[in-house]
Short mmCIF file of C-alpha atoms in Angstrom, two decimals:
data_model
loop_
_atom_site.label_atom_id
_atom_site.label_comp_id
_atom_site.label_asym_id
_atom_site.label_seq_id
_atom_site.Cartn_x
_atom_site.Cartn_y
_atom_site.Cartn_z
CA UNK A 1 45.59 1.18 -24.45
CA UNK A 2 42.98 3.71 -22.97
CA UNK A 3 40.21 1.31 -24.08
CA UNK A 4 41.85 -1.70 -22.26
CA UNK A 5 42.30 0.45 -19.13
CA UNK A 6 38.60 1.39 -19.25
CA UNK A 7 37.71 -2.28 -19.84
CA UNK A 8 39.82 -3.26 -16.73
CA UNK A 9 37.94 -0.59 -14.77
CA UNK A 10 34.60 -1.99 -15.89
CA UNK A 11 35.47 -5.51 -15.07
CA UNK A 12 36.66 -4.38 -11.61
CA UNK A 13 33.42 -2.55 -11.11
CA UNK A 14 31.24 -5.47 -12.30
CA UNK A 15 32.99 -7.63 -9.71
CA UNK A 16 31.45 -5.55 -7.03
CA UNK A 17 28.03 -6.67 -6.01
CA UNK A 18 27.07 -3.29 -4.60
CA UNK A 19 28.66 -0.36 -6.38
CA UNK A 20 27.65 3.19 -5.44
CA UNK A 21 29.56 6.02 -7.19
CA UNK A 22 29.24 9.77 -6.57
CA UNK A 23 25.59 9.15 -5.62
CA UNK A 24 23.28 12.10 -5.23
CA UNK A 25 19.81 10.95 -4.34
CA UNK A 26 16.67 12.18 -2.64
CA UNK A 27 13.08 13.15 -3.37
CA UNK A 28 12.36 15.10 -6.60
CA UNK A 29 15.23 17.52 -7.10
CA UNK A 30 15.96 17.71 -3.39
CA UNK A 31 18.98 15.73 -2.62
CA UNK A 32 19.20 13.93 0.75
CA UNK A 33 22.59 12.19 0.14
CA UNK A 34 25.29 13.76 -1.85
CA UNK A 35 28.71 12.39 -3.10
CA UNK A 36 28.38 8.89 -1.70
CA UNK A 37 30.68 6.24 -3.06
CA UNK A 38 31.45 2.71 -1.72
CA UNK A 39 31.70 -0.84 -3.12
CA UNK A 40 31.38 -4.16 -1.58
CA UNK A 41 31.60 -7.74 -2.86
CA UNK A 42 29.34 -10.74 -1.88
CA UNK A 43 29.19 -12.21 0.67
CA UNK A 44 28.77 -9.12 2.69
CA UNK A 45 26.97 -7.93 5.86
CA UNK A 46 26.63 -4.17 5.61
CA UNK A 47 25.30 -1.88 8.36
CA UNK A 48 24.21 1.56 7.32
CA UNK A 49 24.33 3.68 10.41
CA UNK A 50 23.51 7.29 10.95
CA UNK A 51 21.34 9.77 12.94
CA UNK A 52 17.72 10.50 12.27
CA UNK A 53 17.24 12.17 8.68
CA UNK A 54 20.72 11.13 7.57
CA UNK A 55 19.38 9.49 4.46
CA UNK A 56 19.43 5.77 5.50
CA UNK A 57 15.97 4.87 4.21
CA UNK A 58 16.49 7.07 1.17
CA UNK A 59 19.63 5.09 0.33
CA UNK A 60 17.72 1.76 0.75
CA UNK A 61 14.94 3.05 -1.44
CA UNK A 62 17.56 3.99 -4.04
CA UNK A 63 19.05 0.51 -3.83
CA UNK A 64 15.73 -1.22 -4.40
CA UNK A 65 14.84 1.05 -7.28
CA UNK A 66 11.93 3.08 -5.68
CA UNK A 67 13.97 6.38 -6.13
CA UNK A 68 15.80 7.28 -9.26
CA UNK A 69 19.11 8.98 -8.30
CA UNK A 70 19.64 12.63 -9.07
CA UNK A 71 23.20 12.02 -9.96
CA UNK A 72 25.97 9.35 -9.90
CA UNK A 73 25.34 5.69 -10.17
CA UNK A 74 24.09 2.62 -8.26
CA UNK A 75 24.58 -0.97 -9.43
CA UNK A 76 23.32 -3.96 -7.51
CA UNK A 77 24.60 -7.35 -8.76
CA UNK A 78 25.06 -5.91 -12.19
CA UNK A 79 21.52 -4.30 -12.17
CA UNK A 80 20.76 -0.60 -12.33
CA UNK A 81 17.77 -0.69 -9.80
CA UNK A 82 15.77 2.32 -11.08
CA UNK A 83 16.12 1.08 -14.58
CA UNK A 84 15.12 -2.51 -14.10
CA UNK A 85 12.83 -2.59 -11.09
CA UNK A 86 11.40 -6.00 -11.94
CA UNK A 87 14.81 -7.62 -12.01
CA UNK A 88 16.07 -5.87 -8.89
CA UNK A 89 12.91 -6.82 -6.95
CA UNK A 90 13.37 -10.43 -7.97
CA UNK A 91 16.70 -10.57 -6.11
CA UNK A 92 15.93 -8.31 -3.14
CA UNK A 93 14.05 -9.35 0.03
CA UNK A 94 13.06 -6.04 1.72
CA UNK A 95 11.66 -5.59 5.16
CA UNK A 96 10.33 -2.01 5.79
CA UNK A 97 10.13 -0.30 9.16
CA UNK A 98 7.10 -1.57 11.17
CA UNK A 99 6.16 2.02 11.76
CA UNK A 100 5.06 2.35 8.03
CA UNK A 101 2.76 -0.60 8.40
CA UNK A 102 -1.03 -0.14 9.05
CA UNK A 103 -1.60 -2.57 11.75
CA UNK A 104 -5.41 -2.14 11.92
CA UNK A 105 -5.72 -4.14 8.71
CA UNK A 106 -6.35 -7.70 9.90
CA UNK A 107 -3.65 -9.68 8.21
CA UNK A 108 -2.34 -12.95 9.54
CA UNK A 109 1.25 -13.96 9.77
CA UNK A 110 0.67 -16.68 7.10
CA UNK A 111 -0.66 -13.91 4.74
CA UNK A 112 2.31 -11.64 5.33
CA UNK A 113 4.96 -14.34 4.74
CA UNK A 114 3.01 -15.85 1.84
CA UNK A 115 2.83 -12.61 0.02
CA UNK A 116 6.60 -12.50 0.07
CA UNK A 117 6.61 -15.38 -2.50
CA UNK A 118 3.25 -14.83 -4.20
CA UNK A 119 4.25 -11.34 -5.14
CA UNK A 120 6.86 -12.84 -7.53
CA UNK A 121 4.12 -14.90 -9.30
CA UNK A 122 1.26 -13.67 -11.59
CA UNK A 123 -2.31 -13.72 -10.18
CA UNK A 124 -4.29 -15.44 -8.95
CA UNK A 125 -2.28 -15.35 -5.72
CA UNK A 126 -3.66 -18.07 -3.49
CA UNK A 127 -2.02 -19.74 -0.51
CA UNK A 128 -1.85 -23.32 -1.61
CA UNK A 129 -0.96 -26.37 0.60
CA UNK A 130 2.56 -26.47 -0.70
CA UNK A 131 3.03 -22.71 0.06
CA UNK A 132 1.61 -23.26 3.57
CA UNK A 133 4.42 -25.88 4.09
CA UNK A 134 7.05 -23.46 2.85
CA UNK A 135 5.63 -20.74 5.09
CA UNK A 136 5.89 -23.13 8.03
CA UNK A 137 9.54 -23.78 7.19
CA UNK A 138 10.39 -20.07 7.08
CA UNK A 139 8.47 -19.35 10.34
CA UNK A 140 10.33 -22.15 11.95
CA UNK A 141 13.64 -20.55 10.66
CA UNK A 142 12.77 -17.26 12.40
CA UNK A 143 11.53 -18.97 15.49
CA UNK A 144 7.88 -18.50 15.09
CA UNK A 145 6.41 -21.99 14.85
CA UNK A 146 2.69 -22.18 15.12
CA UNK A 147 1.99 -18.56 14.57
CA UNK A 148 0.54 -18.88 11.03
CA UNK A 149 -2.97 -17.87 11.94
CA UNK A 150 -2.03 -15.24 14.40
CA UNK A 151 -2.87 -11.54 13.45
CA UNK A 152 0.30 -9.55 12.76
CA UNK A 153 -0.89 -6.81 15.12
CA UNK A 154 -1.25 -9.32 17.98
CA UNK A 155 2.52 -10.02 17.88
CA UNK A 156 5.25 -8.21 19.92
CA UNK A 157 7.55 -5.82 18.16
CA UNK A 158 10.33 -8.40 17.89
CA UNK A 159 7.99 -10.95 16.52
CA UNK A 160 6.66 -8.59 13.93
CA UNK A 161 10.25 -7.93 12.70
CA UNK A 162 10.79 -11.75 12.49
CA UNK A 163 7.66 -12.09 10.35
CA UNK A 164 8.93 -9.42 7.98
CA UNK A 165 12.27 -11.14 7.75
CA UNK A 166 10.57 -14.44 6.96
CA UNK A 167 8.42 -12.71 4.24
CA UNK A 168 11.64 -11.21 2.71
CA UNK A 169 13.54 -14.42 2.93
CA UNK A 170 10.83 -16.76 1.44
CA UNK A 171 11.62 -15.05 -1.83
CA UNK A 172 15.05 -16.69 -1.70
CA UNK A 173 16.75 -13.25 -2.29
CA UNK A 174 20.37 -12.50 -3.06
CA UNK A 175 20.26 -9.72 -0.62
CA UNK A 176 18.13 -9.16 2.42
CA UNK A 177 17.50 -5.42 3.02
CA UNK A 178 16.22 -4.46 6.52
CA UNK A 179 15.19 -0.99 7.44
CA UNK A 180 15.92 -0.48 11.14
CA UNK A 181 15.08 -3.98 12.33
CA UNK A 182 16.14 -3.10 15.79
CA UNK A 183 14.20 0.06 16.34
CA UNK A 184 11.87 0.34 19.37
CA UNK A 185 13.06 -3.03 20.73
CA UNK A 186 14.82 -3.73 24.06
CA UNK A 187 18.41 -4.98 24.21
CA UNK A 188 17.59 -8.57 24.64
CA UNK A 189 15.16 -8.71 21.68
CA UNK A 190 17.70 -6.69 19.56
CA UNK A 191 20.37 -9.16 20.50
CA UNK A 192 18.23 -12.25 19.51
CA UNK A 193 17.16 -10.40 16.25
CA UNK A 194 20.92 -9.68 15.38
CA UNK A 195 21.83 -13.23 16.00
CA UNK A 196 19.04 -14.44 13.70
CA UNK A 197 20.19 -12.03 10.92
CA UNK A 198 23.75 -13.19 11.42
CA UNK A 199 22.73 -16.75 11.20
CA UNK A 200 20.91 -16.09 7.86
CA UNK A 201 24.14 -14.48 6.58
CA UNK A 202 26.43 -17.20 7.91
CA UNK A 203 24.43 -19.99 6.33
CA UNK A 204 24.80 -18.20 2.93
CA UNK A 205 21.02 -17.55 2.59
CA UNK A 206 21.56 -13.99 1.54
CA UNK A 207 23.88 -10.93 1.78
CA UNK A 208 22.58 -8.50 4.38
CA UNK A 209 22.09 -4.75 4.27
CA UNK A 210 20.72 -3.23 7.64
CA UNK A 211 20.09 0.25 8.53
CA UNK A 212 20.53 1.25 12.23
CA UNK A 213 21.07 4.13 14.72
CA UNK A 214 23.83 2.11 16.39
CA UNK A 215 25.75 -1.09 15.93
CA UNK A 216 23.38 -4.08 16.19
CA UNK A 217 24.40 -5.97 19.39
CA UNK A 218 25.65 -9.55 19.83
CA UNK A 219 27.11 -9.90 16.36
CA UNK A 220 30.11 -12.35 16.31
CA UNK A 221 31.23 -11.24 12.76
CA UNK A 222 32.84 -8.01 11.87
CA UNK A 223 30.49 -6.39 9.28
CA UNK A 224 31.09 -3.61 6.87
CA UNK A 225 29.94 -0.24 8.20
CA UNK A 226 28.75 2.72 6.27
CA UNK A 227 28.50 5.75 8.56
CA UNK A 228 26.13 8.21 6.83
CA UNK A 229 24.93 11.62 7.42
CA UNK A 230 23.61 13.18 4.23
CA UNK A 231 26.80 14.57 2.52
CA UNK A 232 29.27 13.02 4.95
CA UNK A 233 30.12 9.41 5.16
CA UNK A 234 32.79 6.84 6.12
CA UNK A 235 32.94 3.26 4.87
CA UNK A 236 35.00 0.23 5.80
CA UNK A 237 35.13 -2.62 8.46
CA UNK A 238 33.78 -1.63 11.83
CA UNK A 239 37.26 -1.55 13.32
CA UNK A 240 38.33 0.91 10.62
CA UNK A 241 35.44 3.28 10.88
CA UNK A 242 34.35 3.21 14.52
CA UNK A 243 36.83 5.81 15.60
CA UNK A 244 36.12 8.90 17.60
CA UNK A 245 37.59 11.28 15.00
CA UNK A 246 35.41 9.78 12.31
CA UNK A 247 32.36 9.46 14.45
CA UNK A 248 32.56 13.11 15.49
CA UNK A 249 32.34 14.08 11.78
CA UNK A 250 29.26 12.00 11.31
CA UNK A 251 27.56 12.65 14.65
CA UNK A 252 28.10 16.30 15.55
CA UNK A 253 26.42 15.79 18.86
CA UNK A 254 28.93 13.26 20.06
CA UNK A 255 30.17 13.39 23.59
CA UNK A 256 32.65 11.48 25.65
CA UNK A 257 31.92 10.61 29.35
CA UNK A 258 34.12 8.30 31.47
CA UNK A 259 35.65 6.52 28.59
CA UNK A 260 32.21 6.12 26.83
CA UNK A 261 31.41 7.70 23.54
CA UNK A 262 27.72 8.89 23.38
CA UNK A 263 26.38 9.38 19.93
CA UNK A 264 24.21 12.53 19.54
CA UNK A 265 21.33 12.55 17.15
CA UNK A 266 22.10 15.98 15.67
CA UNK A 267 21.59 16.46 12.04
CA UNK A 268 24.08 18.02 9.67
CA UNK A 269 22.57 20.90 7.81
CA UNK A 270 22.75 20.08 4.10
CA UNK B 1 -42.69 -4.93 -10.71
CA UNK B 2 -42.00 -5.92 -7.14
CA UNK B 3 -39.86 -8.65 -8.50
CA UNK B 4 -37.64 -6.21 -10.40
CA UNK B 5 -37.50 -3.90 -7.38
CA UNK B 6 -36.51 -6.58 -4.87
CA UNK B 7 -34.04 -8.31 -7.35
CA UNK B 8 -32.39 -4.99 -8.05
CA UNK B 9 -32.22 -4.37 -4.26
CA UNK B 10 -30.59 -7.82 -3.87
CA UNK B 11 -28.05 -7.18 -6.59
CA UNK B 12 -27.31 -3.70 -5.23
CA UNK B 13 -26.64 -5.17 -1.79
CA UNK B 14 -24.30 -7.76 -3.33
CA UNK B 15 -22.53 -5.18 -5.37
CA UNK B 16 -22.09 -2.92 -2.27
CA UNK B 17 -20.70 -5.92 -0.39
CA UNK B 18 -18.20 -6.84 -3.17
CA UNK B 19 -16.68 -3.36 -3.48
CA UNK B 20 -16.85 -2.19 0.19
CA UNK B 21 -14.08 -4.21 1.95
CA UNK B 22 -11.35 -2.78 -0.24
CA UNK B 23 -12.80 0.68 0.37
CA UNK B 24 -12.79 0.26 4.13
CA UNK B 25 -9.61 -1.60 4.50
CA UNK B 26 -7.58 0.88 2.36
CA UNK B 27 -9.02 3.77 4.24
CA UNK B 28 -10.41 5.29 1.20
CA UNK B 29 -13.88 6.21 2.59
CA UNK B 30 -13.01 9.82 2.02
CA UNK B 31 -12.12 9.17 -1.54
CA UNK B 32 -15.69 7.86 -1.89
CA UNK B 33 -16.92 11.42 -1.59
CA UNK B 34 -14.95 12.34 -4.72
CA UNK B 35 -16.43 9.24 -6.36
CA UNK B 36 -19.97 10.12 -5.62
CA UNK B 37 -19.77 13.74 -6.57
CA UNK B 38 -18.13 12.83 -9.83
CA UNK B 39 -20.80 10.22 -10.51
CA UNK B 40 -23.45 12.98 -10.12
CA UNK B 41 -21.49 15.45 -12.34
CA UNK B 42 -20.93 12.70 -14.91
CA UNK B 43 -24.60 11.71 -14.94
CA UNK B 44 -25.80 15.17 -15.45
CA UNK B 45 -23.25 15.70 -18.22
CA UNK B 46 -24.52 12.55 -19.85
CA UNK B 47 -28.16 13.80 -19.55
CA UNK B 48 -27.11 17.08 -21.19
CA UNK B 49 -25.10 15.58 -24.12
CA UNK B 50 -27.73 12.93 -24.82
CA UNK B 51 -30.72 15.15 -24.70
CA UNK B 52 -29.41 18.52 -26.02
CA UNK B 53 -26.48 17.72 -28.20
CA UNK B 54 -27.65 14.23 -29.24
CA UNK B 55 -24.29 12.43 -28.64
CA UNK B 56 -24.65 8.71 -27.86
CA UNK B 57 -23.06 9.13 -24.38
CA UNK B 58 -25.44 7.72 -21.70
CA UNK B 59 -25.60 9.22 -18.24
CA UNK B 60 -24.38 5.85 -16.77
CA UNK B 61 -21.30 5.72 -19.08
CA UNK B 62 -20.37 9.38 -18.60
CA UNK B 63 -20.91 8.84 -14.82
CA UNK B 64 -18.56 5.86 -14.77
CA UNK B 65 -15.95 7.82 -16.83
CA UNK B 66 -16.09 10.92 -14.66
CA UNK B 67 -15.83 8.68 -11.49
CA UNK B 68 -12.72 6.92 -12.82
CA UNK B 69 -11.03 10.16 -14.03
CA UNK B 70 -11.72 12.04 -10.90
CA UNK B 71 -10.71 9.36 -8.36
CA UNK B 72 -7.46 8.62 -10.28
CA UNK B 73 -6.66 12.29 -10.62
CA UNK B 74 -7.23 12.66 -6.84
CA UNK B 75 -5.13 9.69 -6.05
CA UNK B 76 -2.32 10.98 -8.33
CA UNK B 77 -2.52 14.42 -6.63
CA UNK B 78 -2.06 12.64 -3.29
CA UNK B 79 0.77 10.68 -4.61
CA UNK B 80 2.47 13.79 -5.68
CA UNK B 81 2.43 15.28 -2.30
CA UNK B 82 -0.86 17.26 -2.09
CA UNK B 83 -2.66 16.53 1.28
CA UNK B 84 -5.53 14.04 0.83
CA UNK B 85 -8.21 16.38 2.23
CA UNK B 86 -6.99 19.22 -0.06
CA UNK B 87 -7.02 16.95 -3.07
CA UNK B 88 -10.50 15.59 -2.30
CA UNK B 89 -11.78 19.11 -1.69
CA UNK B 90 -10.54 20.31 -4.98
CA UNK B 91 -12.03 17.27 -6.86
CA UNK B 92 -15.41 17.80 -5.12
CA UNK B 93 -15.34 21.47 -5.88
CA UNK B 94 -14.74 20.80 -9.63
CA UNK B 95 -17.51 18.09 -9.60
CA UNK B 96 -19.97 20.29 -7.78
CA UNK B 97 -19.28 23.14 -10.24
CA UNK B 98 -19.91 20.76 -13.16
CA UNK B 99 -23.05 19.42 -11.45
CA UNK B 100 -24.50 22.89 -10.94
CA UNK B 101 -23.59 23.98 -14.51
CA UNK B 102 -25.20 20.94 -16.12
CA UNK B 103 -28.25 20.99 -13.79
CA UNK B 104 -28.90 24.48 -15.02
CA UNK B 105 -28.36 23.62 -18.70
CA UNK B 106 -30.53 20.47 -18.39
CA UNK B 107 -33.24 22.47 -16.70
CA UNK B 108 -32.98 25.09 -19.40
CA UNK B 109 -33.06 22.72 -22.36
CA UNK B 110 -34.86 19.50 -21.33
CA UNK B 111 -38.47 19.32 -20.17
CA UNK B 112 -38.53 17.81 -16.71
CA UNK B 113 -34.76 18.22 -16.67
CA UNK B 114 -34.65 19.19 -12.99
CA UNK B 115 -36.45 16.07 -11.90
CA UNK B 116 -34.07 13.94 -13.94
CA UNK B 117 -31.13 15.70 -12.21
CA UNK B 118 -32.76 15.13 -8.80
CA UNK B 119 -33.33 11.42 -9.47
CA UNK B 120 -29.59 11.01 -9.55
CA UNK B 121 -29.27 12.70 -6.16
CA UNK B 122 -32.14 10.97 -4.35
CA UNK B 123 -32.54 7.72 -6.57
CA UNK B 124 -35.36 6.13 -8.44
CA UNK B 125 -35.73 3.08 -6.28
CA UNK B 126 -39.47 2.78 -6.46
CA UNK B 127 -39.78 3.11 -10.24
CA UNK B 128 -37.09 0.79 -11.36
CA UNK B 129 -37.19 -0.90 -14.82
CA UNK B 130 -35.69 -4.05 -16.17
CA UNK B 131 -32.89 -1.78 -17.64
CA UNK B 132 -31.95 -0.65 -14.15
CA UNK B 133 -31.93 -4.21 -12.95
CA UNK B 134 -29.77 -5.36 -15.78
CA UNK B 135 -27.29 -2.51 -15.23
CA UNK B 136 -26.79 -3.56 -11.58
CA UNK B 137 -26.51 -7.23 -12.61
CA UNK B 138 -23.90 -6.45 -15.34
CA UNK B 139 -21.96 -4.31 -12.97
CA UNK B 140 -22.17 -7.15 -10.39
CA UNK B 141 -20.86 -9.71 -12.88
CA UNK B 142 -17.94 -7.46 -13.66
CA UNK B 143 -17.05 -6.23 -10.19
CA UNK B 144 -17.53 -9.29 -7.99
CA UNK B 145 -15.05 -11.77 -9.59
CA UNK B 146 -12.33 -9.07 -9.88
CA UNK B 147 -12.68 -7.84 -6.38
CA UNK B 148 -12.30 -11.44 -5.21
CA UNK B 149 -9.45 -12.28 -7.49
CA UNK B 150 -7.36 -9.36 -6.32
CA UNK B 151 -8.46 -9.21 -2.67
CA UNK B 152 -5.33 -10.51 -1.15
CA UNK B 153 -3.26 -7.92 -3.14
CA UNK B 154 -5.67 -5.08 -2.10
CA UNK B 155 -5.55 -6.12 1.53
CA UNK B 156 -1.62 -6.45 1.48
CA UNK B 157 -1.25 -3.01 -0.30
CA UNK B 158 -3.51 -1.50 2.39
CA UNK B 159 -1.40 -3.20 5.15
CA UNK B 160 2.04 -2.40 3.84
CA UNK B 161 2.18 -0.18 0.70
CA UNK B 162 5.97 0.34 0.91
CA UNK B 163 6.68 -3.39 1.28
CA UNK B 164 4.19 -4.35 -1.44
CA UNK B 165 6.00 -1.87 -3.79
CA UNK B 166 9.39 -3.33 -2.84
CA UNK B 167 8.08 -6.92 -3.46
CA UNK B 168 7.22 -5.89 -7.01
CA UNK B 169 3.36 -5.46 -6.71
CA UNK B 170 2.29 -2.58 -8.82
CA UNK B 171 0.46 -0.51 -6.16
CA UNK B 172 -0.49 1.98 -8.66
CA UNK B 173 -2.07 -0.55 -11.09
CA UNK B 174 -4.05 -2.21 -8.34
CA UNK B 175 -5.24 1.05 -6.98
CA UNK B 176 -6.32 2.26 -10.37
CA UNK B 177 -8.05 -0.99 -11.10
CA UNK B 178 -9.88 -0.71 -7.84
CA UNK B 179 -11.01 2.85 -8.65
CA UNK B 180 -12.37 1.66 -11.87
CA UNK B 181 -14.30 -1.12 -10.27
CA UNK B 182 -15.48 1.15 -7.48
CA UNK B 183 -16.69 3.62 -10.08
CA UNK B 184 -18.66 1.03 -11.96
CA UNK B 185 -20.27 -0.29 -8.68
CA UNK B 186 -20.97 3.17 -7.33
CA UNK B 187 -22.62 4.45 -10.65
CA UNK B 188 -24.80 1.34 -10.80
CA UNK B 189 -26.04 1.73 -7.27
CA UNK B 190 -26.34 5.49 -7.47
CA UNK B 191 -28.70 5.23 -10.50
CA UNK B 192 -31.19 3.39 -8.25
CA UNK B 193 -30.53 4.58 -4.73
CA UNK B 194 -29.22 7.94 -5.43
CA UNK B 195 -25.72 9.58 -4.92
CA UNK B 196 -26.38 10.66 -1.48
CA UNK B 197 -27.13 7.14 -0.14
CA UNK B 198 -24.70 5.24 -2.28
CA UNK B 199 -21.67 6.64 -0.46
CA UNK B 200 -22.91 5.20 2.79
CA UNK B 201 -24.01 1.86 1.22
CA UNK B 202 -20.60 1.14 -0.34
CA UNK B 203 -18.73 2.08 2.85
CA UNK B 204 -20.85 0.28 5.55
CA UNK B 205 -20.38 -3.42 4.83
CA UNK B 206 -16.61 -3.10 4.68
CA UNK B 207 -16.54 -0.98 7.92
CA UNK B 208 -18.47 -3.90 9.55
CA UNK B 209 -15.93 -6.31 8.37
CA UNK B 210 -12.98 -4.17 9.43
CA UNK B 211 -14.48 -3.47 12.79
CA UNK B 212 -14.87 -7.17 13.40
CA UNK B 213 -11.18 -7.83 12.19
CA UNK B 214 -12.14 -10.36 9.63
CA UNK B 215 -9.30 -11.81 7.64
CA UNK B 216 -11.69 -12.75 4.79
CA UNK B 217 -14.52 -10.17 5.22
CA UNK B 218 -16.75 -11.00 2.27
CA UNK B 219 -19.31 -13.11 4.06
CA UNK B 220 -20.04 -10.39 6.55
CA UNK B 221 -19.73 -7.74 3.89
CA UNK B 222 -22.34 -9.33 1.60
CA UNK B 223 -24.63 -10.06 4.49
CA UNK B 224 -24.46 -6.41 5.68
CA UNK B 225 -24.88 -5.07 2.15
CA UNK B 226 -27.85 -7.21 1.41
CA UNK B 227 -29.47 -6.89 4.82
CA UNK B 228 -29.22 -3.01 4.74
CA UNK B 229 -30.50 -2.63 1.20
CA UNK B 230 -33.13 -5.35 1.20
CA UNK B 231 -34.20 -4.40 4.83
CA UNK B 232 -34.38 -0.85 3.80
CA UNK B 233 -36.78 -1.65 0.90
CA UNK B 234 -38.78 -3.91 3.22
CA UNK B 235 -39.35 -1.40 6.05
CA UNK B 236 -40.17 1.35 3.62
CA UNK B 237 -43.34 -0.31 2.45
CA UNK B 238 -45.30 -0.21 5.69
CA UNK B 239 -44.07 3.26 6.30
CA UNK B 240 -45.07 4.47 2.87
CA UNK B 241 -41.67 5.88 2.15
CA UNK B 242 -39.58 5.69 -0.97
CA UNK B 243 -37.36 2.56 -0.64
CA UNK B 244 -34.15 4.60 -0.59
CA UNK B 245 -35.42 6.36 2.46
CA UNK B 246 -35.87 3.02 4.22
CA UNK B 247 -32.33 2.10 3.22
CA UNK B 248 -31.14 5.38 4.62
CA UNK B 249 -32.89 4.78 7.98
CA UNK B 250 -31.40 1.22 8.29
CA UNK B 251 -27.89 2.55 7.26
CA UNK B 252 -28.11 5.19 10.00
CA UNK B 253 -29.08 2.62 12.60
CA UNK B 254 -26.30 0.33 11.42
CA UNK B 255 -23.66 3.14 11.70
CA UNK B 256 -24.95 3.93 15.28
CA UNK B 257 -24.63 0.25 16.17
CA UNK B 258 -21.14 0.03 14.51
CA UNK B 259 -19.65 3.00 16.38
CA UNK B 260 -21.68 3.21 19.63
CA UNK B 261 -22.87 -0.29 20.41
CA UNK B 262 -20.77 -2.57 18.16
CA UNK B 263 -17.57 -2.73 19.99
CA UNK B 264 -15.75 -5.96 19.44
#
């Protein structure tokens, strides 16, 4: 009887495409995130939101297998990321923060997008004619027709994010993981970028996980929201989580003024 | 004799041109200091064990092995959170200590040992043999195809290491392969031009290409490498200087042009 209950639990767990249980993760033995649990089933659009230093990027790095958790477990589409990096990287399309990119290296848009696919293949990695056509298709998808030969560092912030999305998407991933795609962009560009990401999700091209400091604007769907600040978190649909009493636990600097809630950027001391 | 000298100069220039873009684009010029000091300590170690102990470890082989080991250890230290300048300082300190110890031991046990040691510092570019030429050519044959084969990966890893890792490229593997190639190239060039000059020669062509923002920098890199080395040899003759001195003068003028007059 106990065995069948355990088997039922396992089946339930396997049905979740992202399963995070009692997760403790960070760098070395220093935990940034503690006691995090949530599960979500495909198709999903998940926003991971929290203040600076809350552990958003650390969680993403754990999800893509770059960090081995200190405790607890992470399973992505039935794969334990840190155990099977090759497999997890074949199903993930990841776009890092632009701030981590060395723009002085002269790389063209075509090269950035092309490497998205070529990195899945063995050397020699050359941009062939058929790959050029595929790159054009994905650049068209993100609204950057004719930018193939443009240097990445000659693009605006919003265009650079689109290139990174195309590079992640050309891999035909199961899940698109974007680290702060809206950072350092004005509202209009953030709005256009959110709509692009929503379109990718709505057309069933990939599940989406996005980190952000606040809710990406102009979304017409109601995504899942993981509010995170190190050892504190809340998870659910936006309407369930975006409540002042929950926000005030995640954002200690929260203030209310004339009916508006202003999120502080204070950290919670671990 | 002149044929060997100029052929070696040409091959050295091409070798510098082949290895330099990755060094410049990955911002590893400082790591080159570790490389060159370890080439020197390795060569001196090789002179000692060959001449005194009688082991079949040639200076060239031990120089390559020292360079690979020290550059990988330095990179690992940086990966594990030690600041780059501290890791390089540590590697250079250890290399210098080894160099001093083996210079002393070589001078003590080998006739003309000090001049052998000094030849690795300043080069033997005016008294090259067919073996020196062959060493550079073999290194070029090994380094050039591999540098080209993995150029796209090296450039992408320099551009976005985090993204490259997430895409499944083994950043560590490519870096270590590059250090091995750079060690082979640096050793071959250092054995003719000397350790002091080699650091400049393997950095300059790539810096030119990076400065000019070339997507595919090899044409400019080879041109710069060959021009500086061959040009150095050519200008040293009427000035009655050792060829490596001519190369040094041309390299200095090139650096001045690059950073003062060579704005894009």
